[in-house]
Amino acid sequence: MVNTRRINEQYKRYEAWLEQNKDSRFVIIELGAGLAVPTIRNFGEKFVKRSKKATLIRINPRDNYISEYIGISLKCGALDGLRQILC
């Protein structure tokens, strides 16, 4: 059974946190989220579109496409992608 009240409370806290940090800089690093589970991909894309100073880095060897207006695409595995970011 889904605890809707708990989910709603968490969502309200998340929304409040977003509002408090709306002018902060963020980087979301998405590792290996393919097309089969769009909720993960959608979350990052929506977050970046909503935030003024956010960037999404999508790392995926196959399903790496992302619009250049909202993020950076790396066509590789997770470890190689993280190494590219860190070096």
GROMACS .gro file of C-alpha atoms in nm:
model
   87
    1MET     CA    1   0.000   0.000   0.000
    2VAL     CA    2   0.132   0.342  -0.095
    3ASN     CA    3   0.165   0.600   0.183
    4THR     CA    4   0.033   0.903  -0.004
    5ARG     CA    5   0.056   1.136   0.296
    6ARG     CA    6   0.425   1.064   0.339
    7ILE     CA    7   0.490   1.114  -0.033
    8ASN     CA    8   0.305   1.448  -0.027
    9GLU     CA    9   0.501   1.565   0.279
   10GLN     CA   10   0.830   1.474   0.112
   11TYR     CA   11   0.727   1.653  -0.205
   12LYS     CA   12   0.638   1.969  -0.009
   13ARG     CA   13   0.979   1.963   0.161
   14TYR     CA   14   1.146   1.913  -0.176
   15GLU     CA   15   0.955   2.208  -0.326
   16ALA     CA   16   1.049   2.427  -0.027
   17TRP     CA   17   1.415   2.327  -0.064
   18LEU     CA   18   1.404   2.413  -0.435
   19GLU     CA   19   1.258   2.753  -0.356
   20GLN     CA   20   1.524   2.823  -0.091
   21ASN     CA   21   1.800   2.727  -0.334
   22LYS     CA   22   1.660   2.864  -0.659
   23ASP     CA   23   1.965   3.085  -0.716
   24SER     CA   24   2.222   2.817  -0.626
   25ARG     CA   25   2.440   2.635  -0.878
   26PHE     CA   26   2.374   2.264  -0.930
   27VAL     CA   27   2.520   1.983  -1.135
   28ILE     CA   28   2.318   1.665  -1.176
   29ILE     CA   29   2.522   1.367  -1.290
   30GLU     CA   30   2.301   1.099  -1.443
   31LEU     CA   31   2.479   0.763  -1.470
   32GLY     CA   32   2.346   0.498  -1.707
   33ALA     CA   33   1.977   0.590  -1.694
   34GLY     CA   34   1.842   0.443  -2.015
   35LEU     CA   35   1.512   0.486  -2.194
   36ALA     CA   36   1.342   0.200  -2.009
   37VAL     CA   37   1.300   0.406  -1.688
   38PRO     CA   38   1.210   0.758  -1.802
   39THR     CA   39   1.134   0.886  -1.450
   40ILE     CA   40   1.505   0.918  -1.374
   41ARG     CA   41   1.578   1.103  -1.698
   42ASN     CA   42   1.269   1.321  -1.663
   43PHE     CA   43   1.365   1.426  -1.308
   44GLY     CA   44   1.703   1.562  -1.414
   45GLU     CA   45   1.568   1.737  -1.722
   46LYS     CA   46   1.283   1.902  -1.530
   47PHE     CA   47   1.518   2.010  -1.252
   48VAL     CA   48   1.755   2.176  -1.499
   49LYS     CA   49   1.474   2.349  -1.688
   50ARG     CA   50   1.335   2.480  -1.360
   51SER     CA   51   1.663   2.596  -1.205
   52LYS     CA   52   1.846   2.901  -1.332
   53LYS     CA   53   2.198   2.772  -1.271
   54ALA     CA   54   2.176   2.396  -1.313
   55THR     CA   55   2.354   2.164  -1.554
   56LEU     CA   56   2.277   1.802  -1.629
   57ILE     CA   57   2.557   1.566  -1.730
   58ARG     CA   58   2.417   1.251  -1.889
   59ILE     CA   59   2.661   0.958  -1.900
   60ASN     CA   60   2.543   0.658  -2.098
   61PRO     CA   61   2.713   0.436  -2.358
   62ARG     CA   62   2.395   0.402  -2.569
   63ASP     CA   63   2.115   0.641  -2.468
   64ASN     CA   64   2.318   0.953  -2.404
   65TYR     CA   65   2.133   1.217  -2.608
   66ILE     CA   66   2.044   1.542  -2.433
   67SER     CA   67   1.969   1.886  -2.572
   68GLU     CA   68   2.275   2.109  -2.558
   69TYR     CA   69   2.054   2.376  -2.401
   70ILE     CA   70   2.009   2.181  -2.079
   71GLY     CA   71   2.310   1.957  -2.046
   72ILE     CA   72   2.621   1.775  -2.151
   73SER     CA   73   2.625   1.429  -2.305
   74LEU     CA   74   2.905   1.176  -2.256
   75LYS     CA   75   2.881   0.857  -2.463
   76CYS     CA   76   3.067   0.616  -2.236
   77GLY     CA   77   3.033   0.402  -1.928
   78ALA     CA   78   2.983   0.552  -1.582
   79LEU     CA   79   3.340   0.511  -1.457
   80ASP     CA   80   3.494   0.651  -1.775
   81GLY     CA   81   3.252   0.944  -1.766
   82LEU     CA   82   3.333   1.026  -1.405
   83ARG     CA   83   3.703   1.012  -1.486
   84GLN     CA   84   3.647   1.258  -1.772
   85ILE     CA   85   3.468   1.498  -1.538
   86LEU     CA   86   3.734   1.476  -1.268
   87CYS     CA   87   4.040   1.511  -1.493
   0.00000   0.00000   0.00000
